Each structure stands twice: as structure tokens, then as C-alpha cells.
Amino acid sequence: MKHLDCERYVEAVLFAHKTISNGIAAARANSLAKHKEALGTSIVGGERKDPTAQEAMKRLDPIPVLKCIEDGKTFLIHQPEKWLEVFNKSFQTFRNRYGDKHTDMLEKRYLEGKDTATLAEETGISRKRYGERRSVFLNIVMIYAAQYGLIKLDE
């Protein structure tokens, strides 16, 4: 994928952060509900089985694909839990470099969906500075996403 295409893609996934988080929680709840009747302790062949422990292990299995619906559009997110980890690491890396003010601005943009004009007014950061920080942040996200095998950047 070309750099600009990757940038657009990771930004779109960032905007879907809340939907992905809610989808992961729903998928985990559905998985638990499907296996709820198996909870408890049983004896099989003279051995004590603990389905609760087995259930805990199932919950640790990563969700391979999550089907999301946002604003009437359906999309698939492969390895959604990895994406959330990438976002968390990216925000932390960016915070370590640029501080709370700029990170909070990007969190409000991507996690709360605030528009850039409102953010510029609230934070006192110019649109130009916002664009520069956005570009740096998206590059950080792309680096982590590539490290996690979520995207592949072409030369």
C-alpha cells in the first residue's frame, strides 16, 4: 500500500476507534453468553474439569475479524485488538514527544470526533500546527501498525 493510502486507511480506522472498542466488548460478551451454560465444575472420567478456566482461555483468544457498522457503512477490521494496542502505543509515544496539549488535541479529534476548527479554537493551536502534528502522529500509527503486521507499506 502506498504511503498516502496507508495514511488514509489508518486515519479511517482511528475514527472508528469507538466502534471497534464497542465491537470487541460485544464480541466478548457474545462469546461468554454462548458458553455460559458450560460454566461450573464437572467431573469427567474421574477428573475434575473447570470450564471457568477454559472459558478464561477462550476469552484470551484474539478476535480475528470484527464486522462493524458505523454511519450506515459496514466494514471489517482484521485483528481489532491489535489495532487498539497500536492506537494506545501511538498516543503514548506521541505524548512522550509532544506533551499532553497536542496529544489531547488528537485524542479529541480521533476519539471524540471533534472538527479541526473547534480544536484550534479550544487549544489555541493553529491549523497549520495541527496539520503538522497530525502528520507526525499518523506516521507513528503507521509504524506501529506495520510492526504488528496490520499494514504493509510499499516503497
mmCIF file with all atom_site columns, C-alpha atoms in Angstrom:
data_model
loop_
_atom_site.group_PDB
_atom_site.id
_atom_site.type_symbol
_atom_site.label_atom_id
_atom_site.label_alt_id
_atom_site.label_comp_id
_atom_site.label_asym_id
_atom_site.label_entity_id
_atom_site.label_seq_id
_atom_site.pdbx_PDB_ins_code
_atom_site.Cartn_x
_atom_site.Cartn_y
_atom_site.Cartn_z
_atom_site.occupancy
_atom_site.B_iso_or_equiv
_atom_site.pdbx_formal_charge
_atom_site.auth_seq_id
_atom_site.auth_comp_id
_atom_site.auth_asym_id
_atom_site.auth_atom_id
_atom_site.pdbx_PDB_model_num
ATOM 1   C CA . MET A 1 1   ? 0.000   0.000   0.000  1.00 0.00 ? 1   MET A CA 1
ATOM 2   C CA . LYS A 1 2   ? 1.329   3.416   -0.879 1.00 0.00 ? 2   LYS A CA 1
ATOM 3   C CA . HIS A 1 3   ? 2.139   5.828   1.950  1.00 0.00 ? 3   HIS A CA 1
ATOM 4   C CA . LEU A 1 4   ? -0.785  8.170   1.301  1.00 0.00 ? 4   LEU A CA 1
ATOM 5   C CA . ASP A 1 5   ? -3.210  5.241   1.051  1.00 0.00 ? 5   ASP A CA 1
ATOM 6   C CA . CYS A 1 6   ? -1.870  3.843   4.345  1.00 0.00 ? 6   CYS A CA 1
ATOM 7   C CA . GLU A 1 7   ? -2.245  7.224   5.983  1.00 0.00 ? 7   GLU A CA 1
ATOM 8   C CA . ARG A 1 8   ? -5.866  7.467   4.866  1.00 0.00 ? 8   ARG A CA 1
ATOM 9   C CA . TYR A 1 9   ? -6.541  3.899   5.951  1.00 0.00 ? 9   TYR A CA 1
ATOM 10  C CA . VAL A 1 10  ? -5.096  4.228   9.471  1.00 0.00 ? 10  VAL A CA 1
ATOM 11  C CA . GLU A 1 11  ? -6.903  7.533   9.902  1.00 0.00 ? 11  GLU A CA 1
ATOM 12  C CA . ALA A 1 12  ? -10.203 5.903   8.936  1.00 0.00 ? 12  ALA A CA 1
ATOM 13  C CA . VAL A 1 13  ? -9.548  3.096   11.412 1.00 0.00 ? 13  VAL A CA 1
ATOM 14  C CA . LEU A 1 14  ? -8.686  5.700   14.060 1.00 0.00 ? 14  LEU A CA 1
ATOM 15  C CA . PHE A 1 15  ? -12.016 7.434   13.521 1.00 0.00 ? 15  PHE A CA 1
ATOM 16  C CA . ALA A 1 16  ? -13.687 4.031   14.039 1.00 0.00 ? 16  ALA A CA 1
ATOM 17  C CA . HIS A 1 17  ? -11.919 3.553   17.401 1.00 0.00 ? 17  HIS A CA 1
ATOM 18  C CA . LYS A 1 18  ? -15.086 3.758   19.483 1.00 0.00 ? 18  LYS A CA 1
ATOM 19  C CA . THR A 1 19  ? -16.969 1.399   17.181 1.00 0.00 ? 19  THR A CA 1
ATOM 20  C CA . ILE A 1 20  ? -14.095 -1.083  17.293 1.00 0.00 ? 20  ILE A CA 1
ATOM 21  C CA . SER A 1 21  ? -13.868 -0.888  21.106 1.00 0.00 ? 21  SER A CA 1
ATOM 22  C CA . ASN A 1 22  ? -17.607 -1.435  21.438 1.00 0.00 ? 22  ASN A CA 1
ATOM 23  C CA . GLY A 1 23  ? -17.468 -4.264  18.897 1.00 0.00 ? 23  GLY A CA 1
ATOM 24  C CA . ILE A 1 24  ? -14.727 -6.057  20.816 1.00 0.00 ? 24  ILE A CA 1
ATOM 25  C CA . ALA A 1 25  ? -16.724 -5.754  24.046 1.00 0.00 ? 25  ALA A CA 1
ATOM 26  C CA . ALA A 1 26  ? -19.848 -7.078  22.288 1.00 0.00 ? 26  ALA A CA 1
ATOM 27  C CA . ALA A 1 27  ? -17.935 -9.972  20.697 1.00 0.00 ? 27  ALA A CA 1
ATOM 28  C CA . ARG A 1 28  ? -16.502 -10.931 24.098 1.00 0.00 ? 28  ARG A CA 1
ATOM 29  C CA . ALA A 1 29  ? -19.957 -10.715 25.701 1.00 0.00 ? 29  ALA A CA 1
ATOM 30  C CA . ASN A 1 30  ? -21.478 -12.862 22.936 1.00 0.00 ? 30  ASN A CA 1
ATOM 31  C CA . SER A 1 31  ? -18.725 -15.436 23.325 1.00 0.00 ? 31  SER A CA 1
ATOM 32  C CA . LEU A 1 32  ? -19.307 -15.557 27.062 1.00 0.00 ? 32  LEU A CA 1
ATOM 33  C CA . ALA A 1 33  ? -23.081 -15.835 26.620 1.00 0.00 ? 33  ALA A CA 1
ATOM 34  C CA . LYS A 1 34  ? -22.702 -18.757 24.200 1.00 0.00 ? 34  LYS A CA 1
ATOM 35  C CA . HIS A 1 35  ? -20.643 -20.681 26.720 1.00 0.00 ? 35  HIS A CA 1
ATOM 36  C CA . LYS A 1 36  ? -22.430 -19.575 29.874 1.00 0.00 ? 36  LYS A CA 1
ATOM 37  C CA . GLU A 1 37  ? -24.331 -22.834 30.245 1.00 0.00 ? 37  GLU A CA 1
ATOM 38  C CA . ALA A 1 38  ? -20.979 -24.660 30.478 1.00 0.00 ? 38  ALA A CA 1
ATOM 39  C CA . LEU A 1 39  ? -19.793 -22.631 33.472 1.00 0.00 ? 39  LEU A CA 1
ATOM 40  C CA . GLY A 1 40  ? -19.251 -24.517 36.687 1.00 0.00 ? 40  GLY A CA 1
ATOM 41  C CA . THR A 1 41  ? -17.274 -27.569 37.700 1.00 0.00 ? 41  THR A CA 1
ATOM 42  C CA . SER A 1 42  ? -17.925 -31.030 36.339 1.00 0.00 ? 42  SER A CA 1
ATOM 43  C CA . ILE A 1 43  ? -16.366 -34.464 36.762 1.00 0.00 ? 43  ILE A CA 1
ATOM 44  C CA . VAL A 1 44  ? -15.438 -36.236 33.550 1.00 0.00 ? 44  VAL A CA 1
ATOM 45  C CA . GLY A 1 45  ? -13.759 -39.639 33.671 1.00 0.00 ? 45  GLY A CA 1
ATOM 46  C CA . GLY A 1 46  ? -12.836 -39.165 37.315 1.00 0.00 ? 46  GLY A CA 1
ATOM 47  C CA . GLU A 1 47  ? -11.038 -35.877 36.602 1.00 0.00 ? 47  GLU A CA 1
ATOM 48  C CA . ARG A 1 48  ? -12.291 -32.554 37.815 1.00 0.00 ? 48  ARG A CA 1
ATOM 49  C CA . LYS A 1 49  ? -12.817 -30.169 34.908 1.00 0.00 ? 49  LYS A CA 1
ATOM 50  C CA . ASP A 1 50  ? -13.014 -26.428 35.342 1.00 0.00 ? 50  ASP A CA 1
ATOM 51  C CA . PRO A 1 51  ? -14.939 -24.876 32.456 1.00 0.00 ? 51  PRO A CA 1
ATOM 52  C CA . THR A 1 52  ? -14.412 -21.453 34.018 1.00 0.00 ? 52  THR A CA 1
ATOM 53  C CA . ALA A 1 53  ? -10.680 -21.739 33.367 1.00 0.00 ? 53  ALA A CA 1
ATOM 54  C CA . GLN A 1 54  ? -11.373 -22.996 29.867 1.00 0.00 ? 54  GLN A CA 1
ATOM 55  C CA . GLU A 1 55  ? -13.689 -20.043 29.343 1.00 0.00 ? 55  GLU A CA 1
ATOM 56  C CA . ALA A 1 56  ? -10.984 -17.655 30.506 1.00 0.00 ? 56  ALA A CA 1
ATOM 57  C CA . MET A 1 57  ? -8.617  -19.135 27.935 1.00 0.00 ? 57  MET A CA 1
ATOM 58  C CA . LYS A 1 58  ? -11.232 -18.731 25.188 1.00 0.00 ? 58  LYS A CA 1
ATOM 59  C CA . ARG A 1 59  ? -11.611 -15.099 26.154 1.00 0.00 ? 59  ARG A CA 1
ATOM 60  C CA . LEU A 1 60  ? -7.883  -14.626 25.656 1.00 0.00 ? 60  LEU A CA 1
ATOM 61  C CA . ASP A 1 61  ? -8.039  -15.854 22.076 1.00 0.00 ? 61  ASP A CA 1
ATOM 62  C CA . PRO A 1 62  ? -7.803  -12.849 19.792 1.00 0.00 ? 62  PRO A CA 1
ATOM 63  C CA . ILE A 1 63  ? -10.779 -11.857 17.714 1.00 0.00 ? 63  ILE A CA 1
ATOM 64  C CA . PRO A 1 64  ? -9.627  -12.443 14.118 1.00 0.00 ? 64  PRO A CA 1
ATOM 65  C CA . VAL A 1 65  ? -12.163 -10.237 12.322 1.00 0.00 ? 65  VAL A CA 1
ATOM 66  C CA . LEU A 1 66  ? -14.741 -7.792  13.573 1.00 0.00 ? 66  LEU A CA 1
ATOM 67  C CA . LYS A 1 67  ? -17.672 -6.675  11.446 1.00 0.00 ? 67  LYS A CA 1
ATOM 68  C CA . CYS A 1 68  ? -18.529 -3.066  12.290 1.00 0.00 ? 68  CYS A CA 1
ATOM 69  C CA . ILE A 1 69  ? -21.376 -0.812  11.269 1.00 0.00 ? 69  ILE A CA 1
ATOM 70  C CA . GLU A 1 70  ? -20.885 2.938   11.600 1.00 0.00 ? 70  GLU A CA 1
ATOM 71  C CA . ASP A 1 71  ? -22.929 5.696   9.987  1.00 0.00 ? 71  ASP A CA 1
ATOM 72  C CA . GLY A 1 72  ? -24.746 3.088   7.905  1.00 0.00 ? 72  GLY A CA 1
ATOM 73  C CA . LYS A 1 73  ? -21.497 1.702   6.489  1.00 0.00 ? 73  LYS A CA 1
ATOM 74  C CA . THR A 1 74  ? -20.333 -1.841  7.145  1.00 0.00 ? 74  THR A CA 1
ATOM 75  C CA . PHE A 1 75  ? -16.633 -2.635  7.301  1.00 0.00 ? 75  PHE A CA 1
ATOM 76  C CA . LEU A 1 76  ? -14.368 -5.402  8.525  1.00 0.00 ? 76  LEU A CA 1
ATOM 77  C CA . ILE A 1 77  ? -11.461 -4.849  10.879 1.00 0.00 ? 77  ILE A CA 1
ATOM 78  C CA . HIS A 1 78  ? -8.911  -7.624  10.948 1.00 0.00 ? 78  HIS A CA 1
ATOM 79  C CA . GLN A 1 79  ? -7.199  -8.151  14.319 1.00 0.00 ? 79  GLN A CA 1
ATOM 80  C CA . PRO A 1 80  ? -9.152  -5.381  16.062 1.00 0.00 ? 80  PRO A CA 1
ATOM 81  C CA . GLU A 1 81  ? -7.455  -5.864  19.421 1.00 0.00 ? 81  GLU A CA 1
ATOM 82  C CA . LYS A 1 82  ? -4.077  -5.291  17.808 1.00 0.00 ? 82  LYS A CA 1
ATOM 83  C CA . TRP A 1 83  ? -5.416  -2.056  16.335 1.00 0.00 ? 83  TRP A CA 1
ATOM 84  C CA . LEU A 1 84  ? -6.419  -0.831  19.794 1.00 0.00 ? 84  LEU A CA 1
ATOM 85  C CA . GLU A 1 85  ? -2.968  -1.706  21.089 1.00 0.00 ? 85  GLU A CA 1
ATOM 86  C CA . VAL A 1 86  ? -1.397  0.180   18.172 1.00 0.00 ? 86  VAL A CA 1
ATOM 87  C CA . PHE A 1 87  ? -3.537  3.229   18.962 1.00 0.00 ? 87  PHE A CA 1
ATOM 88  C CA . ASN A 1 88  ? -2.649  3.144   22.653 1.00 0.00 ? 88  ASN A CA 1
ATOM 89  C CA . LYS A 1 89  ? 1.071   2.845   21.925 1.00 0.00 ? 89  LYS A CA 1
ATOM 90  C CA . SER A 1 90  ? 0.869   5.565   19.278 1.00 0.00 ? 90  SER A CA 1
ATOM 91  C CA . PHE A 1 91  ? -0.844  8.023   21.610 1.00 0.00 ? 91  PHE A CA 1
ATOM 92  C CA . GLN A 1 92  ? 1.683   7.235   24.347 1.00 0.00 ? 92  GLN A CA 1
ATOM 93  C CA . THR A 1 93  ? 4.652   7.667   22.006 1.00 0.00 ? 93  THR A CA 1
ATOM 94  C CA . PHE A 1 94  ? 3.224   10.931  20.706 1.00 0.00 ? 94  PHE A CA 1
ATOM 95  C CA . ARG A 1 95  ? 2.527   12.146  24.279 1.00 0.00 ? 95  ARG A CA 1
ATOM 96  C CA . ASN A 1 96  ? 6.127   11.397  25.275 1.00 0.00 ? 96  ASN A CA 1
ATOM 97  C CA . ARG A 1 97  ? 7.387   13.524  22.381 1.00 0.00 ? 97  ARG A CA 1
ATOM 98  C CA . TYR A 1 98  ? 4.874   16.388  22.157 1.00 0.00 ? 98  TYR A CA 1
ATOM 99  C CA . GLY A 1 99  ? 3.211   16.502  25.558 1.00 0.00 ? 99  GLY A CA 1
ATOM 100 C CA . ASP A 1 100 ? -0.344  16.484  26.811 1.00 0.00 ? 100 ASP A CA 1
ATOM 101 C CA . LYS A 1 101 ? -1.725  19.520  24.966 1.00 0.00 ? 101 LYS A CA 1
ATOM 102 C CA . HIS A 1 102 ? -1.048  18.197  21.473 1.00 0.00 ? 102 HIS A CA 1
ATOM 103 C CA . THR A 1 103 ? -1.951  14.605  22.369 1.00 0.00 ? 103 THR A CA 1
ATOM 104 C CA . ASP A 1 104 ? -5.230  15.679  23.946 1.00 0.00 ? 104 ASP A CA 1
ATOM 105 C CA . MET A 1 105 ? -5.999  17.601  20.773 1.00 0.00 ? 105 MET A CA 1
ATOM 106 C CA . LEU A 1 106 ? -5.516  14.492  18.635 1.00 0.00 ? 106 LEU A CA 1
ATOM 107 C CA . GLU A 1 107 ? -7.474  12.322  21.070 1.00 0.00 ? 107 GLU A CA 1
ATOM 108 C CA . LYS A 1 108 ? -10.377 14.755  20.846 1.00 0.00 ? 108 LYS A CA 1
ATOM 109 C CA . ARG A 1 109 ? -10.152 14.645  17.065 1.00 0.00 ? 109 ARG A CA 1
ATOM 110 C CA . TYR A 1 110 ? -9.964  10.893  16.628 1.00 0.00 ? 110 TYR A CA 1
ATOM 111 C CA . LEU A 1 111 ? -11.693 9.537   19.717 1.00 0.00 ? 111 LEU A CA 1
ATOM 112 C CA . GLU A 1 112 ? -14.392 12.182  20.155 1.00 0.00 ? 112 GLU A CA 1
ATOM 113 C CA . GLY A 1 113 ? -14.743 13.267  16.517 1.00 0.00 ? 113 GLY A CA 1
ATOM 114 C CA . LYS A 1 114 ? -14.262 16.999  17.084 1.00 0.00 ? 114 LYS A CA 1
ATOM 115 C CA . ASP A 1 115 ? -13.577 19.054  13.981 1.00 0.00 ? 115 ASP A CA 1
ATOM 116 C CA . THR A 1 116 ? -10.270 20.838  13.448 1.00 0.00 ? 116 THR A CA 1
ATOM 117 C CA . ALA A 1 117 ? -11.711 24.360  13.644 1.00 0.00 ? 117 ALA A CA 1
ATOM 118 C CA . THR A 1 118 ? -13.178 23.679  17.086 1.00 0.00 ? 118 THR A CA 1
ATOM 119 C CA . LEU A 1 119 ? -9.929  22.101  18.246 1.00 0.00 ? 119 LEU A CA 1
ATOM 120 C CA . ALA A 1 120 ? -7.871  25.040  17.004 1.00 0.00 ? 120 ALA A CA 1
ATOM 121 C CA . GLU A 1 121 ? -10.121 27.419  18.896 1.00 0.00 ? 121 GLU A CA 1
ATOM 122 C CA . GLU A 1 122 ? -10.169 25.350  22.103 1.00 0.00 ? 122 GLU A CA 1
ATOM 123 C CA . THR A 1 123 ? -6.440  24.656  22.221 1.00 0.00 ? 123 THR A CA 1
ATOM 124 C CA . GLY A 1 124 ? -5.041  27.792  20.650 1.00 0.00 ? 124 GLY A CA 1
ATOM 125 C CA . ILE A 1 125 ? -3.087  25.665  18.180 1.00 0.00 ? 125 ILE A CA 1
ATOM 126 C CA . SER A 1 126 ? -3.101  26.866  14.584 1.00 0.00 ? 126 SER A CA 1
ATOM 127 C CA . ARG A 1 127 ? -4.487  24.680  11.820 1.00 0.00 ? 127 ARG A CA 1
ATOM 128 C CA . LYS A 1 128 ? -1.018  24.543  10.298 1.00 0.00 ? 128 LYS A CA 1
ATOM 129 C CA . ARG A 1 129 ? 0.476   23.266  13.569 1.00 0.00 ? 129 ARG A CA 1
ATOM 130 C CA . TYR A 1 130 ? -2.400  20.820  13.882 1.00 0.00 ? 130 TYR A CA 1
ATOM 131 C CA . GLY A 1 131 ? -1.665  19.508  10.371 1.00 0.00 ? 131 GLY A CA 1
ATOM 132 C CA . GLU A 1 132 ? 1.999   19.048  11.212 1.00 0.00 ? 132 GLU A CA 1
ATOM 133 C CA . ARG A 1 133 ? 1.193   17.166  14.432 1.00 0.00 ? 133 ARG A CA 1
ATOM 134 C CA . ARG A 1 134 ? -1.454  15.084  12.682 1.00 0.00 ? 134 ARG A CA 1
ATOM 135 C CA . SER A 1 135 ? 1.055   14.016  10.051 1.00 0.00 ? 135 SER A CA 1
ATOM 136 C CA . VAL A 1 136 ? 3.640   13.027  12.671 1.00 0.00 ? 136 VAL A CA 1
ATOM 137 C CA . PHE A 1 137 ? 1.016   11.133  14.652 1.00 0.00 ? 137 PHE A CA 1
ATOM 138 C CA . LEU A 1 138 ? -0.269  9.216   11.625 1.00 0.00 ? 138 LEU A CA 1
ATOM 139 C CA . ASN A 1 139 ? 3.302   8.234   10.773 1.00 0.00 ? 139 ASN A CA 1
ATOM 140 C CA . ILE A 1 140 ? 3.693   6.859   14.301 1.00 0.00 ? 140 ILE A CA 1
ATOM 141 C CA . VAL A 1 141 ? 0.467   4.886   13.913 1.00 0.00 ? 141 VAL A CA 1
ATOM 142 C CA . MET A 1 142 ? 1.631   3.514   10.555 1.00 0.00 ? 142 MET A CA 1
ATOM 143 C CA . ILE A 1 143 ? 4.970   2.418   12.012 1.00 0.00 ? 143 ILE A CA 1
ATOM 144 C CA . TYR A 1 144 ? 3.290   0.521   14.845 1.00 0.00 ? 144 TYR A CA 1
ATOM 145 C CA . ALA A 1 145 ? 0.649   -0.916  12.501 1.00 0.00 ? 145 ALA A CA 1
ATOM 146 C CA . ALA A 1 146 ? 3.395   -2.179  10.196 1.00 0.00 ? 146 ALA A CA 1
ATOM 147 C CA . GLN A 1 147 ? 5.283   -3.674  13.152 1.00 0.00 ? 147 GLN A CA 1
ATOM 148 C CA . TYR A 1 148 ? 2.120   -5.513  14.210 1.00 0.00 ? 148 TYR A CA 1
ATOM 149 C CA . GLY A 1 149 ? 1.573   -6.787  10.673 1.00 0.00 ? 149 GLY A CA 1
ATOM 150 C CA . LEU A 1 150 ? -1.644  -4.828  10.206 1.00 0.00 ? 150 LEU A CA 1
ATOM 151 C CA . ILE A 1 151 ? -0.452  -2.932  7.141  1.00 0.00 ? 151 ILE A CA 1
ATOM 152 C CA . LYS A 1 152 ? 2.336   -3.234  4.638  1.00 0.00 ? 152 LYS A CA 1
ATOM 153 C CA . LEU A 1 153 ? 3.933   -0.082  3.328  1.00 0.00 ? 153 LEU A CA 1
ATOM 154 C CA . ASP A 1 154 ? 5.248   -0.115  -0.210 1.00 0.00 ? 154 ASP A CA 1
ATOM 155 C CA . GLU A 1 155 ? 8.402   1.713   -1.119 1.00 0.00 ? 155 GLU A CA 1
#
